[in-house]
Coordinates of C-alpha atoms and ligand atoms in Angstrom, one line a residue:
M1 CA -5.1 -23.7 -4.0
N2 CA -3.8 -23.6 -0.4
A3 CA -4.0 -20.4 1.7
P4 CA -1.2 -18.0 0.8
I5 CA 1.8 -18.2 3.1
L6 CA 2.1 -14.4 3.1
Q7 CA -1.1 -12.3 3.0
V8 CA -0.8 -8.5 3.0
R9 CA -4.1 -6.6 3.5
N10 CA -4.8 -2.9 3.1
I11 CA -1.4 -1.7 4.4
E12 CA -0.8 2.0 4.9
S13 CA 2.7 3.3 5.8
F14 CA 3.9 6.8 6.4
Y15 CA 7.1 8.8 6.6
G16 CA 5.9 11.5 9.0
P17 CA 2.9 13.1 7.2
I18 CA 3.7 11.5 3.9
M19 CA 1.7 8.4 3.0
A20 CA 4.1 6.1 1.0
I21 CA 1.9 3.0 1.0
R22 CA -1.7 3.7 0.2
G23 CA -3.7 0.5 1.0
V24 CA -1.7 -2.3 -0.5
S25 CA -2.9 -5.9 -0.5
L26 CA -1.1 -8.9 -2.0
D27 CA -0.7 -12.7 -1.7
V28 CA 2.3 -15.0 -1.9
H29 CA 1.8 -18.7 -2.1
E30 CA 4.4 -21.1 -0.7
G31 CA 7.0 -22.2 -3.3
K32 CA 6.2 -19.3 -5.6
I33 CA 8.2 -16.3 -6.8
V34 CA 6.2 -13.1 -6.8
S35 CA 7.5 -9.9 -8.3
I36 CA 6.6 -6.3 -7.5
L37 CA 7.4 -4.0 -10.3
G38 CA 7.3 -0.2 -10.4
A39 CA 9.2 2.9 -11.1
N40 CA 11.6 4.6 -8.7
G41 CA 9.6 6.1 -5.8
A42 CA 6.6 3.8 -6.2
G43 CA 6.9 2.6 -2.7
K44 CA 8.4 -0.9 -3.3
T45 CA 11.2 -0.5 -0.6
T46 CA 8.7 0.9 1.9
L47 CA 6.5 -2.1 1.4
M48 CA 9.4 -4.5 2.0
K49 CA 10.4 -2.6 5.1
T50 CA 6.9 -2.7 6.4
I51 CA 6.6 -6.5 5.8
S52 CA 10.0 -7.2 7.6
G53 CA 9.1 -5.0 10.6
V54 CA 11.7 -2.3 9.9
M55 CA 8.7 0.1 9.6
D56 CA 5.3 -0.3 11.3
P57 CA 2.2 0.2 9.2
E58 CA -0.4 2.7 10.4
K59 CA -3.2 0.4 9.1
G60 CA -3.7 -3.1 7.7
T61 CA -2.6 -6.6 8.5
I62 CA 0.4 -8.8 7.4
T63 CA -0.3 -12.5 8.0
F64 CA 2.5 -15.0 7.6
D65 CA 1.7 -18.8 7.8
G66 CA -1.6 -18.1 9.6
G67 CA -0.4 -15.5 12.2
D68 CA -0.3 -11.7 12.1
I69 CA 3.2 -10.2 12.2
Q70 CA 2.5 -6.5 11.6
G71 CA 4.1 -4.3 14.1
W72 CA 6.5 -7.0 15.3
E73 CA 10.2 -6.3 16.0
P74 CA 12.4 -7.1 12.9
H75 CA 14.3 -9.9 14.7
K76 CA 11.1 -11.6 15.6
V77 CA 10.0 -11.4 12.0
V78 CA 13.3 -13.0 11.0
Q79 CA 12.8 -15.8 13.5
R80 CA 9.4 -16.5 12.0
G81 CA 11.2 -17.0 8.7
V82 CA 10.6 -13.7 6.8
V83 CA 14.1 -12.6 5.7
H84 CA 14.7 -9.2 4.1
I85 CA 17.7 -8.7 1.7
P86 CA 17.7 -4.9 1.6
E87 CA 18.3 -2.7 -1.4
G88 CA 21.9 -1.7 -2.0
R89 CA 23.5 -5.0 -0.7
E90 CA 24.4 -3.8 2.8
V91 CA 27.3 -6.1 3.6
F92 CA 29.8 -5.3 6.4
P93 CA 32.8 -4.2 4.4
L94 CA 35.4 -4.7 7.0
L95 CA 34.2 -8.2 8.1
T96 CA 35.1 -11.3 6.1
V97 CA 32.7 -13.2 3.9
D98 CA 32.5 -15.9 6.6
E99 CA 31.8 -13.3 9.3
N100 CA 29.1 -11.7 7.2
L101 CA 27.5 -15.1 6.7
S102 CA 27.7 -15.9 10.5
L103 CA 25.9 -12.6 11.2
G104 CA 23.0 -13.8 9.0
A105 CA 22.5 -16.6 11.5
Y106 CA 22.5 -14.3 14.6
T107 CA 19.0 -15.3 15.7
R108 CA 19.8 -19.0 15.6
K109 CA 21.4 -21.4 18.2
D110 CA 21.5 -24.6 16.2
K111 CA 25.2 -24.7 15.5
D112 CA 25.3 -27.9 13.4
Q113 CA 22.5 -26.7 11.1
I114 CA 24.1 -23.3 10.8
E115 CA 27.3 -25.0 9.4
Q116 CA 25.1 -27.1 7.0
D117 CA 23.5 -23.9 5.8
R118 CA 26.9 -22.3 5.2
E119 CA 27.7 -25.3 3.0
L120 CA 24.4 -24.8 1.2
V121 CA 25.3 -21.1 0.6
F122 CA 28.7 -22.2 -0.8
R123 CA 27.0 -24.8 -3.0
Y124 CA 24.9 -22.0 -4.7
F125 CA 27.7 -19.3 -4.6
P126 CA 31.0 -21.2 -4.9
V127 CA 32.8 -17.9 -5.4
L128 CA 32.0 -17.0 -1.8
K129 CA 33.7 -20.2 -0.6
S130 CA 36.9 -19.4 -2.4
R131 CA 36.8 -15.9 -0.9
R132 CA 35.6 -16.8 2.6
S133 CA 38.5 -15.2 4.4
Q134 CA 38.4 -12.0 2.3
E135 CA 37.0 -8.7 3.6
A136 CA 33.5 -8.2 2.1
G137 CA 34.5 -4.6 1.0
T138 CA 37.0 -6.1 -1.4
L139 CA 34.4 -8.1 -3.4
S140 CA 33.0 -7.0 -6.7
G141 CA 29.4 -5.6 -6.8
G142 CA 28.0 -8.9 -8.1
Q143 CA 29.9 -10.9 -5.4
Q144 CA 28.6 -8.5 -2.7
Q145 CA 25.0 -9.1 -3.9
M146 CA 25.7 -12.8 -3.7
L147 CA 27.0 -12.4 -0.2
A148 CA 23.9 -10.4 0.8
I149 CA 21.7 -13.2 -0.6
G150 CA 23.9 -15.8 1.1
R151 CA 23.7 -14.0 4.4
G152 CA 19.9 -14.0 4.0
L153 CA 19.9 -17.8 3.5
M154 CA 21.9 -18.2 6.7
A155 CA 18.7 -17.1 8.6
R156 CA 16.8 -20.2 7.2
P157 CA 14.2 -18.2 5.4
R158 CA 10.7 -19.5 4.7
I159 CA 10.3 -16.5 2.4
M160 CA 13.0 -14.2 1.1
L161 CA 12.2 -10.5 0.4
L162 CA 14.6 -9.4 -2.2
D163 CA 14.8 -5.6 -2.9
E164 CA 16.3 -4.9 -6.3
P165 CA 19.0 -7.5 -6.4
S166 CA 19.8 -6.5 -10.0
L167 CA 20.6 -2.8 -9.1
G168 CA 23.8 -1.6 -10.6
L169 CA 24.8 -5.0 -12.0
S170 CA 25.7 -5.8 -15.7
P171 CA 23.1 -7.8 -17.7
L172 CA 25.3 -10.8 -17.5
L173 CA 25.6 -10.8 -13.7
V174 CA 21.8 -10.2 -13.4
Q175 CA 21.3 -13.3 -15.5
E176 CA 23.7 -15.3 -13.3
I177 CA 22.1 -14.2 -10.0
F178 CA 18.6 -14.6 -11.3
G179 CA 19.6 -18.1 -12.5
I180 CA 20.7 -18.9 -8.9
L181 CA 17.4 -17.5 -7.5
K182 CA 15.5 -19.8 -9.9
R183 CA 17.5 -22.8 -8.8
L184 CA 16.9 -21.9 -5.1
N185 CA 13.2 -21.8 -5.9
E186 CA 13.1 -25.0 -7.8
E187 CA 15.5 -27.1 -5.7
Q188 CA 14.9 -25.7 -2.2
N189 CA 11.2 -24.7 -2.8
M190 CA 12.2 -21.2 -1.6
T191 CA 9.4 -18.7 -1.7
M192 CA 10.4 -15.2 -2.8
L193 CA 8.9 -11.8 -3.0
L194 CA 11.1 -9.9 -5.4
V195 CA 11.1 -6.1 -6.0
E196 CA 12.5 -5.0 -9.3
Q197 CA 12.6 -2.1 -11.7
N198 CA 14.0 -4.6 -14.3
A199 CA 10.6 -5.7 -15.4
N200 CA 11.5 -8.2 -18.0
A201 CA 14.1 -10.1 -15.9
A202 CA 11.8 -10.2 -12.9
L203 CA 8.7 -11.4 -14.9
E204 CA 10.8 -14.1 -16.6
L205 CA 11.7 -15.4 -13.2
A206 CA 8.4 -14.9 -11.4
H207 CA 5.2 -16.8 -11.3
H208 CA 3.0 -13.8 -10.5
G209 CA 3.6 -10.1 -10.7
Y210 CA 2.1 -6.9 -9.1
V211 CA 2.7 -3.4 -10.5
M212 CA 2.9 -0.5 -8.1
E213 CA 2.4 3.2 -8.8
V214 CA 2.6 5.9 -6.1
G215 CA 1.9 3.6 -3.2
R216 CA -0.8 1.5 -4.8
I217 CA -1.1 -1.8 -6.7
V218 CA -2.4 -0.8 -10.1
M219 CA -2.2 -4.2 -11.9
D220 CA -1.5 -7.8 -11.2
G221 CA -1.5 -11.1 -13.0
A222 CA 0.3 -14.3 -14.0
A223 CA 3.9 -13.3 -14.9
D224 CA 3.7 -14.7 -18.4
A225 CA 0.5 -12.7 -19.0
L226 CA 2.1 -9.5 -17.7
L227 CA 5.0 -10.1 -20.0
Q228 CA 2.6 -10.1 -22.9
S229 CA 0.5 -7.3 -21.7
E230 CA 0.4 -4.2 -23.9
D231 CA 0.0 -2.0 -20.8
I232 CA 3.3 -3.3 -19.4
Q233 CA 5.1 -3.2 -22.7
S234 CA 3.9 0.3 -23.6
F235 CA 4.7 1.5 -20.1
Y236 CA 8.3 0.3 -20.3
L237 CA 8.8 0.7 -24.1
G238 CA 7.0 4.0 -23.8
K239 CA 9.7 5.2 -21.5
Q240 CA 12.3 4.2 -24.0
E241 CA 10.5 6.1 -26.8
E242 CA 10.3 9.1 -24.5
G243 CA 14.1 8.9 -24.1
A244 CA 14.5 8.6 -27.9
R245 CA 12.3 11.6 -28.5
E246 CA 14.2 13.5 -25.9
S247 CA 17.5 12.8 -27.7
R248 CA 16.0 13.7 -31.1
R249 CA 14.9 17.0 -29.6
W250 CA 18.3 17.6 -28.2
K251 CA 20.0 16.9 -31.6
R252 CA 17.6 19.4 -33.3
K253 CA 18.5 22.0 -30.7
K254 CA 22.1 21.4 -31.3
T255 CA 21.8 21.9 -35.1
W256 CA 20.0 25.3 -34.4
R257 CA 23.0 26.6 -32.6
Ligands
ADP301 N1 13.2 8.0 4.7 C1 12.2 8.6 4.0 N2 11.7 9.8 4.4 C2 10.7 10.4 3.7 N3 10.2 9.9 2.5 C3 10.7 8.8 2.1 C4 11.8 8.1 2.7 N4 12.1 7.0 2.0 C5 11.3 7.0 0.9 N5 10.5 8.1 0.9 C6 9.4 8.4 0.0 O1 8.5 7.4 -0.1 C7 8.1 7.1 -1.4 C8 8.4 5.6 -1.7 O2 9.8 5.4 -1.7 P1 10.4 3.9 -1.8 O3 9.6 3.0 -1.0 O4 11.8 4.1 -1.5 O5 10.2 3.7 -3.4 P2 10.9 2.6 -4.4 O6 11.6 1.6 -3.6 O7 9.7 2.0 -5.2 O8 11.8 3.4 -5.2 C9 8.9 8.1 -2.3 O9 8.0 9.2 -2.6 C10 10.0 8.5 -1.4 O10 10.4 9.8 -1.8
MG302 MG1 13.5 1.0 -3.6

């Protein structure tokens, strides 16, 4: 296989004295979707921020397309083609859909291609075209997530870093958005690094998966193998069982009163 387009090696990242990323290494090959799974607080967002240059790692290297990018300013990382779509779909609520999309292209000067890319965004997200003059703050949660992804596409990514695009969305919307991500991967050969708590949806979309726990990678493998893995199933189902036990305990308590 070719060399990975993104290679992360032994990254350590801190918030003050707190070590949030404890020696993470991972590979993403061109044209693939790689998922990072893990519970709340595992360090997924911190890892994404470190790759996109929002945070600097204390140690380790991040190599993209053969060159090191760790410690670079975020706008330089974007120009290189590494585009971060942050958690919580941070669109500019008072700007229109079109203005938000234009901001995604702020590092670019190729006007004609920018307009072609806007049409590409509208091809994948037709609802954004019909609402292009509307203020982003008036869109639904799902539409705002679409706009956040569309704005990322306007930067001409060679890899998209997607941080929990399913957060707060209904299962139906998650299915719709993940379907569009799958088409972008297949039709545009878009490479993606996708962070998710929604393990099943993410592994169904991805080719490869990594599992993070307290700042470390604890497991990785082909996505279909992880989907079958008893460890993954018992981890996620285990949590559900814990919830069920909790509610049974609660019911017992109530009958005592
Ligand atoms: N701004 C911050 N300051 C201090 N600690 C933080 C900050 N953001 C996150 N953390 C801590 O870093 C760890 C990893 O957080 P995060 O990367 O947001 O996890 P995830 O995205 O997997 O939920 C957590 O223990 C969290 O409390
Ligand atoms: Mg997070």
